[in-house]
mmCIF file of C-alpha atoms in Angstrom:
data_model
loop_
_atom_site.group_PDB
_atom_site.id
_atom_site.type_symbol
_atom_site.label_atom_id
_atom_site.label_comp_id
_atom_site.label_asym_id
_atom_site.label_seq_id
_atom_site.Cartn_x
_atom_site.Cartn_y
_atom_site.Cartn_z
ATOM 1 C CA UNK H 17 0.000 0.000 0.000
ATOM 2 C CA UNK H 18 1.354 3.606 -0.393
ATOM 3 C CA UNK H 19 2.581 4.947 2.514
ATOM 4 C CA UNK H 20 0.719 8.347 1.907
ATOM 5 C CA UNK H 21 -2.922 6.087 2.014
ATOM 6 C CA UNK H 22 -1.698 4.151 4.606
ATOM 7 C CA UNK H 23 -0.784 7.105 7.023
ATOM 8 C CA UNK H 24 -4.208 8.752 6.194
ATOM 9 C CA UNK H 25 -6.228 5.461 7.065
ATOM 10 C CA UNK H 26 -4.163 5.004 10.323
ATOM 11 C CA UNK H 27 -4.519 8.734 11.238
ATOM 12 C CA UNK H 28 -7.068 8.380 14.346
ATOM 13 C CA UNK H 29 -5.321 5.656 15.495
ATOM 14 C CA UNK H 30 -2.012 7.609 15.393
ATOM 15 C CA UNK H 31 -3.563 10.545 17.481
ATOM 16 C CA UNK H 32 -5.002 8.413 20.011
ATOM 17 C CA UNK H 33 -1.892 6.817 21.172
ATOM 18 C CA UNK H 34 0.399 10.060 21.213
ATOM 19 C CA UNK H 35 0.105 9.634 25.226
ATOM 20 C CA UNK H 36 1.452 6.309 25.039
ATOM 21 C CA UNK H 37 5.207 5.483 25.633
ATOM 22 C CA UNK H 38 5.759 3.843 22.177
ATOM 23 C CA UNK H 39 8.202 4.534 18.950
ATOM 24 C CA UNK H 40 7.321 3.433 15.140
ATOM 25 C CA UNK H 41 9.945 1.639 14.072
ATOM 26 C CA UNK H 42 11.098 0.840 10.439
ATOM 27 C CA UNK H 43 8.587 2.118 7.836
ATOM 28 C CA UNK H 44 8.339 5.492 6.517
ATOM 29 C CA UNK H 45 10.135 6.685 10.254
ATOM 30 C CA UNK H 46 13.220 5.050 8.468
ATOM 31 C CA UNK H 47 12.683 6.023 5.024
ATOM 32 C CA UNK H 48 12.899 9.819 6.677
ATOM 33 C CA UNK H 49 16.263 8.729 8.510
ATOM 34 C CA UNK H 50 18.228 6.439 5.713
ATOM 35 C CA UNK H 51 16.792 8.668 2.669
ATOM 36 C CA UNK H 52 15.848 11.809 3.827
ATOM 37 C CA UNK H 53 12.308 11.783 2.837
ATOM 38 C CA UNK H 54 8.788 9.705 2.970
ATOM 39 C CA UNK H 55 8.088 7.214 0.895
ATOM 40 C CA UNK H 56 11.665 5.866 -0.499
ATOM 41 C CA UNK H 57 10.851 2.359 0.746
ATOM 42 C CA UNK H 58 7.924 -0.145 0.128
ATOM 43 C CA UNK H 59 5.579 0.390 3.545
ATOM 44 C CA UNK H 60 3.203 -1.972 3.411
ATOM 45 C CA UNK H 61 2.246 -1.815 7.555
ATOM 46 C CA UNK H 62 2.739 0.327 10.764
ATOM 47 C CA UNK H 63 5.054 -1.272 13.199
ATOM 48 C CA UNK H 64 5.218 0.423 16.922
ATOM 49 C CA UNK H 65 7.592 -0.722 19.474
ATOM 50 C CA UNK H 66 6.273 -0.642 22.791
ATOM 51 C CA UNK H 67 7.148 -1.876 26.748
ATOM 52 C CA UNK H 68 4.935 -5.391 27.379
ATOM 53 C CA UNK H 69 3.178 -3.504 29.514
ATOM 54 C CA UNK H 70 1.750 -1.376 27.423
ATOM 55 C CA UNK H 71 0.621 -4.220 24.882
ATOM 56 C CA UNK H 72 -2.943 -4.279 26.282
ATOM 57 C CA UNK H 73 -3.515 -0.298 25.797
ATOM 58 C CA UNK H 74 -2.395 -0.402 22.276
ATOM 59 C CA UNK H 75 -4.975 -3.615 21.290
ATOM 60 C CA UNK H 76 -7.818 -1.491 22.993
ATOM 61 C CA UNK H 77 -7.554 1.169 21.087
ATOM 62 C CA UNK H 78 -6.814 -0.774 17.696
ATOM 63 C CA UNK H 79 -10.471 -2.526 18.498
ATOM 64 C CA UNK H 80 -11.850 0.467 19.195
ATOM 65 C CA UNK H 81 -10.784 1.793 15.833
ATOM 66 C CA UNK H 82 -12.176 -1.240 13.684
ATOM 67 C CA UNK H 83 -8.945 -3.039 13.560
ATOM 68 C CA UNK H 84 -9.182 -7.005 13.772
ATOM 69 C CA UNK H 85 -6.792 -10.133 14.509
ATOM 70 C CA UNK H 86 -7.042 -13.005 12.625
ATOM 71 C CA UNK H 87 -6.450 -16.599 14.690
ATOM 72 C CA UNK H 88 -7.212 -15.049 18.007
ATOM 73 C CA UNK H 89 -7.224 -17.206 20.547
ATOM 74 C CA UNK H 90 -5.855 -17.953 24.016
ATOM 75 C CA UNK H 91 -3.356 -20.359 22.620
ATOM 76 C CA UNK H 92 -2.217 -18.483 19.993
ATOM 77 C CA UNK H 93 -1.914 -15.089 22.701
ATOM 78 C CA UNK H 94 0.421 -16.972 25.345
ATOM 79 C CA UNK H 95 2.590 -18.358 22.322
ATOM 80 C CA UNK H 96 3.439 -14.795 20.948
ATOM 81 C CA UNK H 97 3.943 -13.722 24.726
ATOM 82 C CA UNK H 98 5.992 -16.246 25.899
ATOM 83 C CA UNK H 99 7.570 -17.348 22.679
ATOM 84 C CA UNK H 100 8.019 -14.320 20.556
ATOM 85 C CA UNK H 101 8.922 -10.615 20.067
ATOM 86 C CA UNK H 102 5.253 -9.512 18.734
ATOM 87 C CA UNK H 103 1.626 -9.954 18.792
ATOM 88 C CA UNK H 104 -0.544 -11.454 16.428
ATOM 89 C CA UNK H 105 -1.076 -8.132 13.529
ATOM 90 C CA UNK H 106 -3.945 -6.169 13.424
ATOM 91 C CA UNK H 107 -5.873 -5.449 10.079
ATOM 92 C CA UNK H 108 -8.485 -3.322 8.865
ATOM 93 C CA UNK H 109 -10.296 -3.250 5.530
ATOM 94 C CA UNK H 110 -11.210 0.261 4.290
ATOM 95 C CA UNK H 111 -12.740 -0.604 0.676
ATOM 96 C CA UNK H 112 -10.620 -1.827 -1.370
ATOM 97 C CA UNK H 113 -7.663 -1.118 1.581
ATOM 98 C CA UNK H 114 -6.460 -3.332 3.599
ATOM 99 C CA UNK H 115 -3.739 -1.295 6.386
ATOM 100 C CA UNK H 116 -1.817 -3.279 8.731
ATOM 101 C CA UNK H 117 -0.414 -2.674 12.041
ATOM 102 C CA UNK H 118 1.613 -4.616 14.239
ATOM 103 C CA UNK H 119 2.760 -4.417 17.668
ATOM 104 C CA UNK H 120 6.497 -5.391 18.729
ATOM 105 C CA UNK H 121 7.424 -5.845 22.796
ATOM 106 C CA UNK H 122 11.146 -6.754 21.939
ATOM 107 C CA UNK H 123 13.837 -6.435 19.155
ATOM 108 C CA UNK H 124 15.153 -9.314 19.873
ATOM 109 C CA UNK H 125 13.672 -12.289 18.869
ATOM 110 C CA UNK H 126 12.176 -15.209 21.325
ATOM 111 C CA UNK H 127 14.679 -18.289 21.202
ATOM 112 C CA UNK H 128 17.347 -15.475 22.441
ATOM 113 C CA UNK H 129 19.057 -16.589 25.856
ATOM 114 C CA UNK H 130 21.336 -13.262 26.137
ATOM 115 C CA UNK H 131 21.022 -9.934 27.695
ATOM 116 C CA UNK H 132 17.764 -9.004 27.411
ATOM 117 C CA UNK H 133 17.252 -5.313 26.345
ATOM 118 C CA UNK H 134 14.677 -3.250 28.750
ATOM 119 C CA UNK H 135 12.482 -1.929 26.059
ATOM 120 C CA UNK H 136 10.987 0.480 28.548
ATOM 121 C CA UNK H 137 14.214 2.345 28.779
ATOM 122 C CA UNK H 138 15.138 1.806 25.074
ATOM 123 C CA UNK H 139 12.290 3.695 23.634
ATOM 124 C CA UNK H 140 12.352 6.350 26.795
ATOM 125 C CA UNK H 141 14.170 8.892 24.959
ATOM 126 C CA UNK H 142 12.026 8.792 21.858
ATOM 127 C CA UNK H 143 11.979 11.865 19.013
ATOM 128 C CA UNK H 144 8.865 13.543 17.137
ATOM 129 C CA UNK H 145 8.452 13.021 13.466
ATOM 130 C CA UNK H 146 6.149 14.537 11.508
ATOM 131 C CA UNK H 147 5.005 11.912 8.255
ATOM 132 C CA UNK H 148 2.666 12.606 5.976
ATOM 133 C CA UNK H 149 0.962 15.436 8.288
ATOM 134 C CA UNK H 150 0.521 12.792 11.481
ATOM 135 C CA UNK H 151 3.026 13.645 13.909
ATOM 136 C CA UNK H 152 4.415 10.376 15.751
ATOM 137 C CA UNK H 153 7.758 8.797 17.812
ATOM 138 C CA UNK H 154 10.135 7.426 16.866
ATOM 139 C CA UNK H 155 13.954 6.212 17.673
ATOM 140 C CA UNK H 156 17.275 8.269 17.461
ATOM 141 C CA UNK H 157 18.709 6.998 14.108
ATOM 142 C CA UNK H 158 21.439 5.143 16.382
ATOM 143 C CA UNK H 159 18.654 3.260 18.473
ATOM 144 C CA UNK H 160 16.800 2.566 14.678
ATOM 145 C CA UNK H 161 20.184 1.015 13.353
ATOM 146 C CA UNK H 162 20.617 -1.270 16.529
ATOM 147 C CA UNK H 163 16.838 -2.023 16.321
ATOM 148 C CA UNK H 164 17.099 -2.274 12.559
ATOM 149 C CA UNK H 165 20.228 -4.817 12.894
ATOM 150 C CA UNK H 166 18.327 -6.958 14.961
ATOM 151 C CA UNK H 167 15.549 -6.954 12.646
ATOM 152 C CA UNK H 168 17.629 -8.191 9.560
ATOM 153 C CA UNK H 169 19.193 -10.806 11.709
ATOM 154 C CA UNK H 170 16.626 -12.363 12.887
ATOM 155 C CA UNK H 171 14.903 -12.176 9.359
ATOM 156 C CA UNK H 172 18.042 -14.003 7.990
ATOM 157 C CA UNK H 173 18.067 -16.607 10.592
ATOM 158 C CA UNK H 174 14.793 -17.936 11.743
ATOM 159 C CA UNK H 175 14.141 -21.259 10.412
ATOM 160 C CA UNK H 176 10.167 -20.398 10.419
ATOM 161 C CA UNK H 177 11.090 -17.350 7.684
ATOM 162 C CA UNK H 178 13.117 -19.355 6.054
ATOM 163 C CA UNK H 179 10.586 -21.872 5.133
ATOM 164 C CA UNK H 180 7.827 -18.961 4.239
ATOM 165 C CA UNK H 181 9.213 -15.925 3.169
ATOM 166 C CA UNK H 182 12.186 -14.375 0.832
ATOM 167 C CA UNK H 183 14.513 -13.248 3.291
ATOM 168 C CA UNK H 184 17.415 -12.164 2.045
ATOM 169 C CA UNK H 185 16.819 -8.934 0.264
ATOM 170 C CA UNK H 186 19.124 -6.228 -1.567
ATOM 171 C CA UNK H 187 16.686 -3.512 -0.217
ATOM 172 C CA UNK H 188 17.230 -4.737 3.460
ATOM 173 C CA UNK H 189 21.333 -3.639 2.985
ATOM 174 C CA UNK H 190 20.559 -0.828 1.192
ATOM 175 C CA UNK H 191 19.023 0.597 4.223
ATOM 176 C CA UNK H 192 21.553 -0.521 6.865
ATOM 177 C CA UNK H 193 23.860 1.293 4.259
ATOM 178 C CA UNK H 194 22.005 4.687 3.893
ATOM 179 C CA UNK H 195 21.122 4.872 7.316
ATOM 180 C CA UNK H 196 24.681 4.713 8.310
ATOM 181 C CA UNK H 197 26.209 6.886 5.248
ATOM 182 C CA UNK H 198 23.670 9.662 5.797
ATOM 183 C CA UNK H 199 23.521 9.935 9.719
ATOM 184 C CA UNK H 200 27.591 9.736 10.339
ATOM 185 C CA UNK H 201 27.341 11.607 13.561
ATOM 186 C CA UNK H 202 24.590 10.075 15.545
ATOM 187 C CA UNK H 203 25.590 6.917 14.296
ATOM 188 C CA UNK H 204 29.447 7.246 14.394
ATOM 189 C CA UNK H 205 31.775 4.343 15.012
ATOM 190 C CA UNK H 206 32.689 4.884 18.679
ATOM 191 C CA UNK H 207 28.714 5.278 19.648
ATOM 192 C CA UNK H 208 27.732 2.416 17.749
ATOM 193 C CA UNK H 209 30.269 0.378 19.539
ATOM 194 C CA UNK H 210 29.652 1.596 22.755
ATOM 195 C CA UNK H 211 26.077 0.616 22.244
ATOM 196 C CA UNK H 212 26.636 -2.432 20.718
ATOM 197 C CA UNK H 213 28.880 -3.105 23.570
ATOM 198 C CA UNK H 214 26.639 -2.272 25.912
ATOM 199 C CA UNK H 215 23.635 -4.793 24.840
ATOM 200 C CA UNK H 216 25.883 -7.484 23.972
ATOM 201 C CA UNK H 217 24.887 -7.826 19.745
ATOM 202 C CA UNK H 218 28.281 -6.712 18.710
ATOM 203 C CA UNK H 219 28.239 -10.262 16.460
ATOM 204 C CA UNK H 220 24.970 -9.130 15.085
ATOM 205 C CA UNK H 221 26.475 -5.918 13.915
ATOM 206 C CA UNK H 222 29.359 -7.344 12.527
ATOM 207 C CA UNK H 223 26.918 -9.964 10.396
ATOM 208 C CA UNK H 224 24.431 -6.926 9.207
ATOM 209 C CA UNK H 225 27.589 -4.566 8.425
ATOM 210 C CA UNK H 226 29.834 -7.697 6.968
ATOM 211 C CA UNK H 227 27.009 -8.671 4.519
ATOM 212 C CA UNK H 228 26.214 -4.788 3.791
ATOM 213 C CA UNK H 229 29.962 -4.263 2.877
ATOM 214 C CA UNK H 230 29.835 -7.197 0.262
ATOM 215 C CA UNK H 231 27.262 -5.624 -1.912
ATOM 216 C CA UNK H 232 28.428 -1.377 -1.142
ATOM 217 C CA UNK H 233 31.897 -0.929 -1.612
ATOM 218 C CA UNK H 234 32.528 2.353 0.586
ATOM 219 C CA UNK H 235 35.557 3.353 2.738
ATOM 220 C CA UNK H 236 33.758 3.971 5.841
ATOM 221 C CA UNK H 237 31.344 1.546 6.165
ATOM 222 C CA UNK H 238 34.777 -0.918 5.775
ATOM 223 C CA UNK H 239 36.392 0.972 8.678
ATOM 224 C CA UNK H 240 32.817 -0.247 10.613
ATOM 225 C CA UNK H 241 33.466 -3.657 9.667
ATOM 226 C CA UNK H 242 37.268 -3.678 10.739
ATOM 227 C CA UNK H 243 36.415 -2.661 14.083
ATOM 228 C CA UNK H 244 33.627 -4.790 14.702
ATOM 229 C CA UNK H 245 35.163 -8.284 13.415
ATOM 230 C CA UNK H 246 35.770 -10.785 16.062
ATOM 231 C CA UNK H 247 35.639 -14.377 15.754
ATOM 232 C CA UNK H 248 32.255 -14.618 16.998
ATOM 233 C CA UNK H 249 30.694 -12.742 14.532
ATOM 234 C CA UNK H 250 32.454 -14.471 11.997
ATOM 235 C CA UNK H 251 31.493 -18.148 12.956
ATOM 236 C CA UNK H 252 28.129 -16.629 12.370
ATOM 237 C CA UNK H 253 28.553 -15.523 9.071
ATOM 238 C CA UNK H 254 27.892 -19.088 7.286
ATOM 239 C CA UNK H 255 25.137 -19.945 9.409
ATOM 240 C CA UNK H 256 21.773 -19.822 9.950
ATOM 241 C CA UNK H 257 19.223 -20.489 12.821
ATOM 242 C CA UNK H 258 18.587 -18.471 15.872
ATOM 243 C CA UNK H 259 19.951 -20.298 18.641
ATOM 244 C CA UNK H 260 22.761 -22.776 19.256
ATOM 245 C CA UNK H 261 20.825 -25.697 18.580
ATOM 246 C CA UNK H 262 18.834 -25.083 15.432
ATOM 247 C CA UNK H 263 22.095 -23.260 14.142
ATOM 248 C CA UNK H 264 23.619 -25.136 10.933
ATOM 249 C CA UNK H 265 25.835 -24.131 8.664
ATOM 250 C CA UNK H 266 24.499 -22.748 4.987
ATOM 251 C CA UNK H 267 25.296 -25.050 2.345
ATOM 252 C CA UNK H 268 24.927 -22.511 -0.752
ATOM 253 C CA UNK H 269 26.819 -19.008 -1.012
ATOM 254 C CA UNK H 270 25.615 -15.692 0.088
ATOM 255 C CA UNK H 271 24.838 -14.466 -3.589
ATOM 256 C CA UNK H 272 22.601 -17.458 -4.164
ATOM 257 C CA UNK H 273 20.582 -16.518 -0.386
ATOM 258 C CA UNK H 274 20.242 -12.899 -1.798
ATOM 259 C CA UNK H 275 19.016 -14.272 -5.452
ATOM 260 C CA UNK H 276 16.777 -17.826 -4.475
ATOM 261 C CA UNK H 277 13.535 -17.024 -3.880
ATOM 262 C CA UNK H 278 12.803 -20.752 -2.038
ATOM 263 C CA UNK H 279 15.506 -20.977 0.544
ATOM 264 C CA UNK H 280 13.219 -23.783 2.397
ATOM 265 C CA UNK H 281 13.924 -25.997 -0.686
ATOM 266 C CA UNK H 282 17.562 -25.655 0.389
ATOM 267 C CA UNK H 283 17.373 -25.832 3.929
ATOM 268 C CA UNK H 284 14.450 -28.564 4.276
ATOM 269 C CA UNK H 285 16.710 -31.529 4.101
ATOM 270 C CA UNK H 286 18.698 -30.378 7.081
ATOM 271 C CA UNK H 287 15.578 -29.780 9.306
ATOM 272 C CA UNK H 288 14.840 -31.366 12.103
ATOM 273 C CA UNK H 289 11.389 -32.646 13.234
ATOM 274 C CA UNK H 290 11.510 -30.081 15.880
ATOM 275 C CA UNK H 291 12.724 -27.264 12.986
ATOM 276 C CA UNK H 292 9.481 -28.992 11.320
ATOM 277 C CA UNK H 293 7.712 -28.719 14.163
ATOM 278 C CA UNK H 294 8.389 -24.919 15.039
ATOM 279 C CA UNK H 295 7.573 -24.029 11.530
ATOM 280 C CA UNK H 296 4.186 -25.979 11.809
ATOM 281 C CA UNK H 297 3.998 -23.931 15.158
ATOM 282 C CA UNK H 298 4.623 -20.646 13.777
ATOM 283 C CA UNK H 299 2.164 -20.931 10.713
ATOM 284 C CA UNK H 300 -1.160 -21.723 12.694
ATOM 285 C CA UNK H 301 -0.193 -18.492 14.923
ATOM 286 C CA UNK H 302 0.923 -15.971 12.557
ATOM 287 C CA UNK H 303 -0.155 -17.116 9.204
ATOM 288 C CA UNK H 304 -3.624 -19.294 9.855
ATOM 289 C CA UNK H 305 -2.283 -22.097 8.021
#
């Protein structure tokens, strides 16, 4: 959907939760950061990051507006609480307009056993944005390329993506790239490693920025990558899976991830029954199937 329509539709919605502690994350609050402008990337939903606390306020007020989940139930609620970083989406038809909107609690992903990040304090120090007329919060452009990293990784690594979606993307580096090249001070090299530091993801980085650096050749975004290789992030690089024990190590090239459309065809064989069984898992919950 275009990002113009979809900010229009979502406009009420918008307005009612400017009292809320929340931040939009990726979308056209990135588009503004990495490109300088709305609608330079393909926004297809609204994506706020709250505290888990918060997630009840933010489904009231989507019902109240006319929004809907589909495969509600109690089962399917404690799995995305327990098990995973978001809600079940919300969705509402406007004629021939469907606009999406979905509700992260973490930016890390579920199987993750590491320092935890306190979302309540991440999204504390949140900036205004004005997009397409509504005016709503978002992240510093440092907190949005941590947040963003995190995103891409676990994108590139969940088995249950893997199997359903096309997850290796030229558009997802493209951003990491811009929103590094054109915000050079609030994301320089020593804040971005303090940060990292700080939350413990500095093998995350080093993935997102290694794979970024293959397909834009640029001087300082190699500087970035020297100072943020390690082994650990390297042993990742080859790999896929989100935790040690579903982790296995990629048996075609990174060119042929970023160009297959079907990576479960080349991953299915390697699968375990509980892989198999996490996908099944994942599909009744966030897909119906």
């Amino acid at each position: 959907m275009n990002g113009r329509l979809l900010y229009f539709f979502a406009k009420s919605f918008l307005k009612k939760i400017s009292c809320l502690d929340y931040v939009l994350i990726k979308g056209e609050a990135l588009s503004m950061m990495a490109y300088g402008k709305e609608g330079q990337r393909n926004t297809t939903d609204i994506d706020i990051l709250t505290s888990r606390e918060n997630v009840a306020k933010f489904e009231k007020i989507l019902l109240d507006e006319g929004y809907e989940q589909d495969n509600n139930t109690r089962e399917s609620r404690i799995f995305c609480l327990s098990k995973s970083h978001q809600i079940i989406p919300f969705a509402k038809q406007i004629d021939i307009f469907k606009t999406s909107v979905d509700i992260n609690f973490d930016i890390l992903w579920g199987e993750y056993i590491g320092k935890r990040i306190d979302i309540k304090k991440f999204i504390s120090e949140s900036a205004e944005m004005s997009i397409y007329g509504c005016k709503i919060k978002t992240l510093s452009p440092l907190k949005s390329f941590v947040q963003l990293v995190l995103h891409h990784y676990k994108d590139m690594n969940s088995v249950f993506l893997l199997a359903t979606e096309k997850c290796f993307k030229i558009d997802m580096f493209r951003d990491i790239y811009n929103l590094l090249k054109n915000n050079p001070k609030d994301i320089s090299l020593e804040k971005l490693y303090a940060v990292s530091t700080g939350y413990e993801i500095t093998p995350y980085v080093y993935y997102i920025l290694y794979y970024t650096g293959l397909l834009f050749e640029d001087e300082m975004l190699n500087e970035y990558i020297n100072a943020f290789a390690a082994e650990e992030g390297k042993e990742l690089l080859n790999c896929y899976g989100l935790d040690e024990l579903e982790r296995r190590k990629w048996k075609v090239d990174f060119q042929t991830r970023l160009e297959n459309d079907n990576l479960h065809d080349i991953i299915k064989n390697d699968l375990t029954d509980k892989d198999v069984e996490k996908i099944a898992i994942n599909k009744k919950v966030f897909l119906g199937e």
